[in-house]
Amino acid sequence: MTLRQITFNFRLTSQLEHLSYLEISLARTERDFLLYESVNPKFFNTGQSAYISSMDSLLRVNRQVLDNVSTNTIIKRLQLNSKIQLLSQHYSEIEQLFKNLQTALFEYGFENYGLSDVMRQHIHQVEQVLEKEHQYELTSLMLTLRRYEKDFMLRKDKRYLERFDNTYDIFIQRMRKMGINSGLDEKARNYQKAFHQLAAKDMEIGNSSEQGLAYRINQQFSYINHLLNSTREEVTRYSTKRVRNLMIVLIGAFIILPFSIIFIYQRLSGRLLSKLLSFRDYIVKLGEGTLPESIEKQSNDEIGQMVDPINNLTMNLRNTRDFAIEVGKGNFNTHIDVFGNKGDLGGSLIQMKNQLEEVAKQQEIQKNEESQRTWTAEGLALFARIMRTGNTSVNELAVDIIINLVKYMGLTQGGLYLMEKENEIPYFVLAGCYAYNRQKYHQQKMAFNEGLIGACAMEKEPIYMTDLPQNYVSITSGSGNTNPDCLVLLPLIYENEVCGVIELAGFKSIEPYRREFALRIAETIAAHISVMRININTAELLKKSEELAENLRQQEEELKQNMEEMIATQEESERVIQSLKREIIQKDHIINQFDMNILLSDLQIINQ
């Protein structure tokens, strides 16, 4: 194996590492596209995205690198062409799946675009009819439908689809029982149909389940990662074996050359025999892998002139040994000089060191990125569990969230401010706070536009500061108060409305990936708290409607009882009146009879 072949080996190794880096970049681009463009109105308005352009560029570069790798003689010698072809097929599959993902996400839409906009319009039509008809019971059912709709979009659980359809059936039955027209039946059916279309599109995208386009793309990346790792391992084993063989050949050459010189000198002069024999013993030791001390120069003749090159060779071999030990330990900053860092062997060793250093850097970068992804995934899972624990109030949830967020991010203190309204005037209330591993219970209220909290809420953008205003916030410990070195403010935004602000502070700067994680958690917290508030309001409305219905039932019972008493009283009055009438008639008859008798008596007297 020649040094040129060694160079080819290193070049192939570098190309395979480049493919691994491209695979990581492609996966990150696909993830960022799904994360950011799903809420970007510009994408839904134009259908264009920087992530799409980046994905196309990365795939184009990836194809070029794969073409170069497939022509490498080592790939053909190791019969790895089938793996390279399989890699190309997986990348082609990723390209097609990503195009399908673009289309599906564009159709899914956001706010005023796509299926999301269609469903929103149908919802407004139903709500307008209910408001016009003053149907509070149906309005309560409509709020329940909206809650199941939000729960499905948040948790991706099909059980909420079933609950939605069951509640929809109850809604239709009560609507028909009430005899409501105004096209409400058709509008409600359009809402149900639009929701099912949106849910189907969401499952097709597969944002957070083991299905859909996103899951299939991640599977392809897993296959690619496995193929690249196995290919690198085979190439590395092959390269190591060939380099070892080359070293054996070089050592053999070093051994043969001195013996040839000794043989020539033995024929030229017998007096040189003893010196040549000493050289022979010296070089034999070199050939056995032993590095003896340098030869002492005793003369300036031809034999003496050979001492310096041999000593120089010994020194360079010793430097080669030290160089290999240092590089093997991972010390790529060694300044050991090997053959002046020139020539075939010296230059190749320096090139090998540089390439191994680059490989080590790429592996360290990949390790850090993997560690960051693991940290983020574990954090998302932690807060998903926290928000599923079933806190009975928003304040309890806020305290639980801020305690775990401060601890998980390795900060010192934090607060979660929620927006409230009084006489339609918004303000912030400190719902939960945490500092120095203990919770501080105290009330804090501020206007909507007050301080950095207000600025973060009004701009709807996160704020990260390392140069804090004096006495803006202090961290209290047993030794006194200390100003923090960094501060991050995160707006809690749900459906483009601010519902709160998270404030975090600490003594050390926050890495970008941790700030990105906090921003993603803020979005989830905003959605969960908003849905929780909607659920609480819905429960209160249901309770009020039940109380109203109970009051109406009691009033109805009272009216019914009063009516029955009035009817009984009226019947009794009728009986009394009839009895009085009969008595009056009898008395009238008696009076008339009495008057008649008197009249007859008077007539008899007159006649007499």
C-alpha positions as CSV (number, residue, x, y, z in Angstrom):
1,M,0.0,0.0,0.0
2,T,1.5,3.4,-1.1
3,L,1.2,6.7,0.7
4,R,-1.1,7.8,-2.1
5,Q,-3.4,4.9,-1.1
6,I,-3.3,6.1,2.5
7,T,-4.3,9.5,1.3
8,F,-7.2,7.9,-0.6
9,N,-8.2,6.2,2.7
10,F,-8.2,9.4,4.6
11,R,-10.1,11.1,1.9
12,L,-12.8,8.4,1.9
13,T,-13.0,8.6,5.7
14,S,-13.4,12.4,5.5
15,Q,-16.2,12.0,2.9
16,L,-18.0,9.5,5.1
17,E,-17.8,11.9,8.0
18,H,-19.1,14.6,5.7
19,L,-22.1,12.4,4.9
20,S,-22.7,12.0,8.7
21,Y,-22.6,15.7,9.1
22,L,-25.0,16.2,6.2
23,E,-27.4,13.6,7.7
24,I,-27.5,15.6,11.0
25,S,-28.0,18.8,9.1
26,L,-30.9,17.3,7.0
27,A,-32.6,16.0,10.1
28,R,-32.3,19.3,11.9
29,T,-33.6,21.2,8.9
30,E,-36.6,18.9,8.6
31,R,-37.3,19.3,12.3
32,D,-36.9,23.1,12.2
33,F,-39.2,23.3,9.1
34,L,-41.9,21.5,10.9
35,L,-41.4,23.4,14.2
36,Y,-41.2,27.0,12.8
37,E,-43.0,27.0,9.5
38,S,-46.1,25.4,11.0
39,V,-46.8,28.7,12.7
40,N,-45.4,31.1,10.1
41,P,-48.0,33.0,8.1
42,K,-45.4,33.9,5.5
43,F,-45.0,30.3,4.5
44,F,-48.7,29.7,4.1
45,N,-49.1,32.9,2.2
46,T,-46.2,32.3,-0.3
47,G,-45.5,28.6,0.0
48,Q,-41.8,29.4,0.2
49,S,-39.4,28.7,3.0
50,A,-35.7,29.1,3.7
51,Y,-35.8,25.6,5.2
52,I,-37.0,24.1,1.9
53,S,-34.2,25.8,0.0
54,S,-31.7,24.6,2.7
55,M,-33.1,21.0,2.4
56,D,-32.7,21.1,-1.4
57,S,-29.1,22.4,-1.2
58,L,-28.1,19.8,1.4
59,L,-29.6,17.0,-0.7
60,R,-27.8,18.2,-3.8
61,V,-24.5,18.3,-1.9
62,N,-25.2,14.9,-0.4
63,R,-25.8,13.4,-3.9
64,Q,-22.4,14.8,-5.1
65,V,-20.6,13.3,-2.1
66,L,-22.3,10.0,-2.6
67,D,-21.3,10.0,-6.3
68,N,-17.6,10.6,-5.3
69,V,-17.7,7.9,-2.6
70,S,-19.2,5.4,-5.1
71,T,-16.2,5.8,-7.4
72,N,-13.6,5.2,-4.7
73,T,-11.6,2.1,-5.4
74,I,-11.8,1.1,-1.7
75,I,-15.6,1.0,-1.8
76,K,-15.4,-1.3,-4.8
77,R,-12.7,-3.4,-3.3
78,L,-14.7,-3.9,-0.1
79,Q,-17.9,-4.5,-2.2
80,L,-19.8,-1.7,-0.4
81,N,-21.5,-0.4,-3.6
82,S,-24.8,-2.0,-2.5
83,K,-24.7,0.0,0.7
84,I,-24.0,3.3,-1.2
85,Q,-26.9,2.5,-3.5
86,L,-29.1,1.8,-0.6
87,L,-28.1,5.1,1.0
88,S,-29.1,6.9,-2.3
89,Q,-32.5,5.2,-2.2
90,H,-33.1,6.3,1.4
91,Y,-32.1,9.9,0.5
92,S,-34.5,9.8,-2.5
93,E,-37.2,8.6,-0.2
94,I,-36.5,11.4,2.3
95,E,-36.7,13.9,-0.6
96,Q,-40.1,12.6,-1.7
97,L,-41.4,12.4,1.9
98,F,-40.3,16.0,2.6
99,K,-42.1,17.2,-0.5
100,N,-45.3,15.4,0.7
101,L,-44.7,17.0,4.2
102,Q,-44.5,20.4,2.6
103,T,-47.9,19.8,0.8
104,A,-49.6,18.4,3.9
105,L,-48.4,21.2,6.2
106,F,-49.5,23.8,3.6
107,E,-52.9,22.2,3.4
108,Y,-53.2,22.0,7.2
109,G,-52.7,25.7,7.4
110,F,-52.5,28.1,10.3
111,E,-54.9,30.8,11.6
112,N,-56.3,32.3,8.3
113,Y,-54.9,29.7,6.0
114,G,-55.8,26.2,4.9
115,L,-58.0,23.7,6.8
116,S,-57.4,25.6,10.0
117,D,-59.1,28.7,8.5
118,V,-62.0,26.6,7.1
119,M,-62.7,25.1,10.5
120,R,-62.4,28.4,12.2
121,Q,-65.0,30.0,9.9
122,H,-67.5,27.1,10.5
123,I,-67.0,27.5,14.2
124,H,-67.8,31.2,14.0
125,Q,-70.9,30.5,12.0
126,V,-72.2,28.1,14.6
127,E,-71.3,30.5,17.5
128,Q,-73.1,33.4,15.7
129,V,-76.3,31.4,15.4
130,L,-76.2,30.3,19.0
131,E,-75.6,33.9,20.2
132,K,-78.4,35.1,18.0
133,E,-80.8,32.5,19.3
134,H,-79.6,32.9,23.0
135,Q,-79.2,29.1,23.3
136,Y,-77.0,28.9,26.5
137,E,-77.3,25.2,26.8
138,L,-76.1,24.6,23.3
139,T,-73.4,27.2,23.8
140,S,-72.2,25.1,26.8
141,L,-72.1,22.0,24.6
142,M,-70.2,24.0,21.9
143,L,-67.6,25.0,24.5
144,T,-67.2,21.3,25.3
145,L,-66.7,20.5,21.6
146,R,-64.0,23.2,21.4
147,R,-62.3,21.8,24.5
148,Y,-62.1,18.3,22.9
149,E,-60.9,19.9,19.7
150,K,-58.1,21.6,21.5
151,D,-57.3,18.5,23.6
152,F,-56.9,16.5,20.4
153,M,-54.6,19.1,18.8
154,L,-52.5,19.3,21.9
155,R,-52.3,15.6,22.9
156,K,-52.8,13.8,19.5
157,D,-55.1,11.2,21.3
158,K,-57.9,9.7,19.2
159,R,-60.0,9.3,22.3
160,Y,-60.8,13.0,22.0
161,L,-62.1,12.5,18.5
162,E,-64.6,9.9,19.9
163,R,-65.6,12.3,22.7
164,F,-66.0,15.1,20.2
165,D,-68.3,13.0,18.0
166,N,-70.3,11.8,21.0
167,T,-70.8,15.4,22.2
168,Y,-71.7,16.4,18.7
169,D,-74.5,13.8,18.6
170,I,-75.8,15.2,21.9
171,F,-75.6,18.7,20.5
172,I,-77.6,17.7,17.3
173,Q,-80.2,15.8,19.4
174,R,-80.8,18.8,21.7
175,M,-80.8,21.2,18.9
176,R,-83.5,19.2,17.0
177,K,-85.5,18.8,20.2
178,M,-85.5,22.6,20.7
179,G,-86.7,23.0,17.1
180,I,-83.9,25.5,16.1
181,N,-83.7,26.3,12.4
182,S,-81.5,29.0,10.9
183,G,-79.4,26.3,9.2
184,L,-77.6,25.4,12.5
185,D,-77.8,21.7,11.6
186,E,-75.8,22.2,8.4
187,K,-73.3,24.6,10.0
188,A,-72.6,22.2,12.9
189,R,-72.2,19.3,10.4
190,N,-69.7,21.5,8.4
191,Y,-67.8,22.2,11.6
192,Q,-67.6,18.5,12.5
193,K,-66.5,17.6,8.9
194,A,-63.8,20.4,8.9
195,F,-62.5,19.2,12.3
196,H,-62.2,15.6,11.1
197,Q,-60.4,16.8,7.9
198,L,-58.0,18.8,10.1
199,A,-57.4,15.9,12.4
200,A,-56.7,13.5,9.5
201,K,-54.2,15.9,8.1
202,D,-52.5,16.3,11.5
203,M,-52.2,12.5,11.7
204,E,-50.9,12.4,8.2
205,I,-48.2,14.9,9.2
206,G,-47.5,12.9,12.3
207,N,-46.1,15.7,14.6
208,S,-45.9,13.7,17.8
209,S,-46.8,10.0,17.2
210,E,-45.3,7.0,15.7
211,Q,-47.0,7.5,12.4
212,G,-47.3,10.0,9.6
213,L,-44.7,11.6,7.3
214,A,-42.5,13.0,10.1
215,Y,-42.2,9.6,11.6
216,R,-41.4,8.0,8.3
217,I,-38.7,10.6,7.6
218,N,-37.1,9.9,11.0
219,Q,-37.1,6.2,10.2
220,Q,-35.2,6.9,7.0
221,F,-32.6,9.0,8.9
222,S,-32.2,6.0,11.4
223,Y,-31.6,3.6,8.5
224,I,-29.1,6.1,7.0
225,N,-27.3,6.5,10.3
226,H,-27.0,2.8,10.7
227,L,-25.6,2.3,7.1
228,L,-23.1,5.2,7.5
229,N,-21.8,3.8,10.8
230,S,-21.4,0.2,9.4
231,T,-19.6,1.6,6.3
232,R,-17.3,3.7,8.3
233,E,-16.4,0.8,10.5
234,E,-15.5,-1.4,7.6
235,V,-13.4,1.3,5.9
236,T,-11.7,2.0,9.2
237,R,-10.8,-1.6,9.8
238,Y,-9.5,-1.8,6.2
239,S,-7.4,1.4,6.5
240,T,-5.9,0.3,9.8
241,K,-4.9,-3.0,8.4
242,R,-3.3,-1.4,5.3
243,V,-1.4,1.2,7.4
244,R,0.0,-1.5,9.7
245,N,1.2,-3.4,6.6
246,L,2.8,-0.3,5.3
247,M,4.7,0.2,8.6
248,I,5.9,-3.4,8.4
249,V,7.2,-2.8,4.9
250,L,8.9,0.4,5.9
251,I,10.6,-1.2,8.9
252,G,11.7,-4.1,6.6
253,A,13.1,-1.5,4.2
254,F,15.0,0.1,7.0
255,I,16.4,-3.3,8.0
256,I,17.4,-4.4,4.4
257,L,19.1,-1.1,3.5
258,P,21.7,-1.2,6.3
259,F,22.5,-4.9,5.6
260,S,23.1,-4.0,2.0
261,I,25.5,-1.3,3.0
262,I,27.3,-3.7,5.4
263,F,27.7,-6.3,2.7
264,I,29.3,-3.7,0.3
265,Y,31.7,-2.4,2.9
266,Q,32.7,-6.0,3.9
267,R,33.8,-6.5,0.3
268,L,35.5,-3.2,0.0
269,S,37.5,-3.3,3.2
270,G,38.1,-5.7,6.0
271,R,39.1,-2.9,8.4
272,L,35.6,-1.5,8.2
273,L,34.0,-4.9,9.3
274,S,33.9,-4.2,13.1
275,K,32.3,-0.8,12.6
276,L,29.8,-2.2,10.1
277,L,29.0,-5.0,12.5
278,S,28.2,-2.5,15.2
279,F,26.0,-0.6,12.7
280,R,24.4,-3.9,11.9
281,D,23.6,-4.7,15.5
282,Y,22.3,-1.1,15.9
283,I,20.0,-1.4,12.8
284,V,18.9,-4.9,13.9
285,K,17.7,-3.4,17.1
286,L,15.8,-0.7,15.1
287,G,14.3,-3.5,13.0
288,E,13.1,-5.3,16.2
289,G,11.4,-2.1,17.3
290,T,14.0,-1.1,19.9
291,L,15.2,2.5,19.8
292,P,18.8,2.5,21.2
293,E,20.8,5.5,22.2
294,S,22.5,7.5,19.5
295,I,25.8,6.3,18.1
296,E,28.9,8.3,19.2
297,K,30.7,9.8,16.2
298,Q,34.5,8.9,16.4
299,S,35.7,10.0,13.0
300,N,34.9,12.1,9.9
301,D,35.5,9.4,7.3
302,E,32.8,7.7,5.3
303,I,31.8,5.5,8.3
304,G,31.7,8.6,10.5
305,Q,29.6,10.4,8.0
306,M,27.0,7.5,8.2
307,V,26.6,8.1,12.0
308,D,24.7,11.4,11.6
309,P,22.0,10.0,9.2
310,I,21.6,6.9,11.4
311,N,21.3,9.0,14.5
312,N,18.9,11.3,12.7
313,L,16.9,8.2,11.6
314,T,16.8,7.0,15.2
315,M,15.7,10.4,16.5
316,N,12.9,10.6,13.9
317,L,11.8,7.1,14.7
318,R,11.8,8.0,18.4
319,N,9.8,11.1,17.5
320,T,7.4,9.0,15.4
321,R,6.9,6.7,18.5
322,D,6.2,9.8,20.8
323,F,4.0,11.3,18.0
324,A,1.9,8.1,17.7
325,I,1.5,7.9,21.6
326,E,0.4,11.5,21.8
327,V,-2.1,11.2,18.9
328,G,-3.3,7.9,20.3
329,K,-4.1,9.8,23.6
330,G,-6.1,12.3,21.6
331,N,-3.5,15.1,21.9
332,F,-3.6,16.6,18.5
333,N,-1.8,19.8,19.5
334,T,1.6,18.0,19.9
335,H,4.6,19.8,18.4
336,I,6.8,16.7,18.0
337,D,8.8,17.0,14.8
338,V,8.8,13.9,12.6
339,F,11.2,14.0,9.6
340,G,10.8,17.8,9.7
341,N,7.1,17.2,9.0
342,K,8.0,16.9,5.4
343,G,8.5,14.1,2.9
344,D,6.3,11.1,2.3
345,L,6.2,9.7,5.9
346,G,6.5,13.0,7.8
347,G,3.9,14.8,5.6
348,S,1.5,11.8,5.7
349,L,1.7,11.5,9.5
350,I,0.9,15.2,9.8
351,Q,-2.0,14.8,7.3
352,M,-3.2,11.8,9.3
353,K,-3.0,13.8,12.5
354,N,-5.0,16.7,11.0
355,Q,-7.7,14.4,9.6
356,L,-8.0,12.5,12.9
357,E,-8.2,15.8,14.7
358,E,-11.0,16.9,12.3
359,V,-12.8,13.5,12.9
360,A,-12.5,14.0,16.6
361,K,-13.9,17.5,16.4
362,Q,-16.8,16.3,14.3
363,Q,-17.5,13.5,16.7
364,E,-17.4,15.9,19.7
365,I,-19.8,18.2,17.9
366,Q,-22.1,15.3,17.1
367,K,-21.8,14.1,20.7
368,N,-22.7,17.6,22.0
369,E,-25.6,17.9,19.6
370,E,-26.9,14.5,20.6
371,S,-26.6,15.4,24.3
372,Q,-28.5,18.6,23.7
373,R,-31.2,16.7,21.8
374,T,-31.5,14.2,24.6
375,W,-31.6,17.0,27.2
376,T,-34.4,18.7,25.2
377,A,-36.4,15.5,24.7
378,E,-36.2,14.6,28.4
379,G,-37.3,18.1,29.3
380,L,-40.3,18.0,27.0
381,A,-41.3,14.7,28.4
382,L,-40.9,16.0,32.0
383,F,-43.1,19.0,31.4
384,A,-45.6,16.9,29.5
385,R,-45.9,14.7,32.6
386,I,-46.2,17.8,34.9
387,M,-49.1,19.2,32.8
388,R,-50.8,15.8,32.8
389,T,-50.8,15.5,36.6
390,G,-54.2,17.1,36.9
391,N,-53.6,20.2,39.0
392,T,-56.9,21.5,40.3
393,S,-56.1,25.2,39.7
394,V,-54.0,27.3,37.4
395,N,-52.0,28.7,40.3
396,E,-51.0,25.2,41.5
397,L,-49.9,24.4,37.9
398,A,-48.0,27.6,37.6
399,V,-46.1,26.9,40.9
400,D,-45.3,23.3,39.8
401,I,-44.1,24.5,36.3
402,I,-41.8,27.3,37.5
403,I,-40.2,25.1,40.2
404,N,-39.3,22.4,37.7
405,L,-38.3,24.8,35.0
406,V,-35.8,26.7,37.2
407,K,-34.3,23.4,38.5
408,Y,-34.2,21.7,35.0
409,M,-32.5,24.7,33.4
410,G,-30.0,25.0,36.2
411,L,-30.9,28.6,37.0
412,T,-31.4,30.2,40.4
413,Q,-34.9,31.8,40.4
414,G,-37.9,32.4,38.3
415,G,-41.5,33.6,38.2
416,L,-44.6,32.9,36.1
417,Y,-46.9,35.9,35.6
418,L,-50.4,35.4,34.3
419,M,-52.6,38.1,32.7
420,E,-55.8,39.0,34.4
421,K,-58.4,41.7,33.7
422,E,-60.3,44.0,35.9
423,N,-62.9,46.3,34.3
424,E,-61.4,45.2,30.9
425,I,-58.0,46.6,32.0
426,P,-55.3,43.9,31.7
427,Y,-52.6,43.4,34.4
428,F,-50.1,40.7,35.4
429,V,-50.2,38.7,38.7
430,L,-47.3,36.6,39.9
431,A,-48.9,33.1,39.9
432,G,-45.8,31.1,40.8
433,C,-42.2,31.8,41.8
434,Y,-39.1,29.9,43.0
435,A,-35.7,30.9,44.3
436,Y,-32.7,29.1,45.9
437,N,-34.5,25.7,46.1
438,R,-37.4,27.1,48.1
439,Q,-40.7,28.6,47.0
440,K,-41.5,32.2,48.0
441,Y,-45.2,32.9,48.5
442,H,-46.0,36.5,48.0
443,Q,-48.3,38.6,45.9
444,Q,-47.0,40.8,43.1
445,K,-49.2,42.7,40.7
446,M,-48.1,45.0,37.8
447,A,-49.7,46.8,34.9
448,F,-49.7,45.3,31.4
449,N,-47.2,47.7,30.0
450,E,-45.0,48.0,33.1
451,G,-41.2,47.2,33.0
452,L,-39.5,44.4,31.0
453,I,-42.5,42.1,31.8
454,G,-44.8,44.5,30.0
455,A,-42.3,45.0,27.1
456,C,-42.0,41.3,26.5
457,A,-45.8,41.0,26.5
458,M,-46.4,43.9,24.2
459,E,-43.7,42.9,21.7
460,K,-44.6,39.2,21.9
461,E,-40.9,38.3,21.6
462,P,-38.5,36.7,24.1
463,I,-36.0,39.0,25.8
464,Y,-32.5,37.7,26.8
465,M,-30.2,40.1,28.8
466,T,-26.7,39.7,30.3
467,D,-26.3,43.3,31.3
468,L,-29.2,43.8,33.8
469,P,-30.3,47.2,35.2
470,Q,-29.1,47.8,38.7
471,N,-31.4,46.3,41.3
472,Y,-33.9,45.1,38.6
473,V,-34.1,41.8,40.4
474,S,-32.0,40.3,43.3
475,I,-31.3,36.8,44.4
476,T,-31.6,36.2,48.1
477,S,-29.5,33.6,49.9
478,G,-28.2,33.1,53.4
479,S,-25.3,35.4,52.7
480,G,-27.5,38.3,51.4
481,N,-28.8,39.7,48.1
482,T,-26.9,39.3,44.8
483,N,-27.7,40.6,41.4
484,P,-28.0,37.9,38.7
485,D,-25.8,37.9,35.6
486,C,-28.4,36.9,33.1
487,L,-32.2,37.3,32.6
488,V,-34.6,35.7,30.1
489,L,-38.2,36.7,29.6
490,L,-40.6,34.4,27.6
491,P,-44.1,35.5,26.5
492,L,-46.8,32.9,26.9
493,I,-48.7,33.2,23.6
494,Y,-51.8,31.1,22.6
495,E,-53.7,31.8,19.4
496,N,-51.7,35.1,19.0
497,E,-52.9,36.3,22.4
498,V,-50.5,36.9,25.4
499,C,-51.7,35.1,28.5
500,G,-48.6,35.5,30.6
501,V,-44.8,35.9,30.9
502,I,-42.1,33.7,32.3
503,E,-39.1,35.4,34.0
504,L,-35.9,33.4,34.7
505,A,-32.6,34.6,36.2
506,G,-29.3,33.0,37.1
507,F,-25.6,33.6,37.6
508,K,-24.4,32.1,34.3
509,S,-25.3,32.6,30.7
510,I,-27.9,30.4,29.1
511,E,-26.9,28.4,26.0
512,P,-28.9,29.0,22.8
513,Y,-30.3,25.4,22.8
514,R,-31.5,25.9,26.4
515,R,-33.2,29.2,25.4
516,E,-34.8,27.4,22.4
517,F,-36.1,24.7,24.8
518,A,-37.5,27.3,27.2
519,L,-39.3,29.0,24.2
520,R,-40.8,25.7,23.1
521,I,-41.9,24.9,26.7
522,A,-43.4,28.4,26.9
523,E,-45.6,27.7,23.9
524,T,-46.8,24.4,25.4
525,I,-47.4,26.1,28.8
526,A,-49.4,28.9,27.2
527,A,-51.6,26.4,25.3
528,H,-52.2,24.2,28.4
529,I,-53.0,27.1,30.7
530,S,-55.3,28.7,28.1
531,V,-57.1,25.3,27.7
532,M,-57.2,24.8,31.4
533,R,-58.8,28.3,31.9
534,I,-61.3,27.5,29.1
535,N,-62.2,24.3,30.9
536,I,-62.6,26.1,34.2
537,N,-64.8,28.7,32.6
538,T,-66.7,26.0,30.9
539,A,-67.2,24.2,34.2
540,E,-68.4,27.4,35.8
541,L,-70.8,28.1,33.0
542,L,-72.1,24.5,33.3
543,K,-72.5,24.9,37.0
544,K,-74.3,28.2,36.6
545,S,-76.6,26.7,33.9
546,E,-77.4,23.8,36.2
547,E,-78.1,26.2,39.0
548,L,-80.4,28.2,36.7
549,A,-82.2,25.1,35.5
550,E,-82.7,24.0,39.2
551,N,-84.1,27.4,40.1
552,L,-86.4,27.4,37.1
553,R,-87.6,23.9,38.1
554,Q,-88.2,25.0,41.7
555,Q,-90.1,28.1,40.5
556,E,-92.2,25.9,38.1
557,E,-93.0,23.5,41.0
558,E,-94.0,26.5,43.2
559,L,-96.2,27.9,40.4
560,K,-97.8,24.5,39.8
561,Q,-98.5,24.2,43.5
562,N,-99.9,27.7,43.7
563,M,-102.1,27.0,40.7
564,E,-103.5,23.9,42.3
565,E,-104.2,25.8,45.5
566,M,-106.0,28.6,43.5
567,I,-108.1,26.0,41.6
568,A,-109.1,24.3,44.9
569,T,-109.9,27.8,46.4
570,Q,-111.9,28.7,43.4
571,E,-113.9,25.4,43.6
572,E,-114.6,26.0,47.3
573,S,-115.7,29.5,46.5
574,E,-118.1,28.2,43.9
575,R,-119.6,25.8,46.4
576,V,-120.0,28.5,49.0
577,I,-121.7,30.8,46.4
578,Q,-124.1,28.1,45.2
579,S,-125.0,27.3,48.8
580,L,-125.6,31.0,49.5
581,K,-127.7,31.3,46.4
582,R,-129.9,28.4,47.6
583,E,-130.3,30.0,51.0
584,I,-131.2,33.3,49.4
585,I,-133.8,31.6,47.2
586,Q,-135.3,29.8,50.2
587,K,-135.4,33.0,52.3
588,D,-136.9,34.9,49.3
589,H,-139.6,32.2,49.1
590,I,-140.3,32.4,52.8
591,I,-140.5,36.2,52.7
592,N,-142.8,36.1,49.7
593,Q,-145.0,33.6,51.5
594,F,-145.0,35.7,54.6
595,D,-145.9,38.8,52.6
596,M,-148.7,36.9,50.9
597,N,-150.2,35.8,54.2
598,I,-150.1,39.3,55.5
599,L,-151.8,40.6,52.3
600,L,-154.6,38.0,52.7
601,S,-155.1,38.9,56.3
602,D,-155.4,42.6,55.3
603,L,-157.9,41.8,52.6
604,Q,-160.0,39.8,55.1
605,I,-160.0,42.7,57.5
606,I,-161.0,45.1,54.8
607,N,-163.8,42.9,53.7
608,Q,-165.1,42.7,57.2
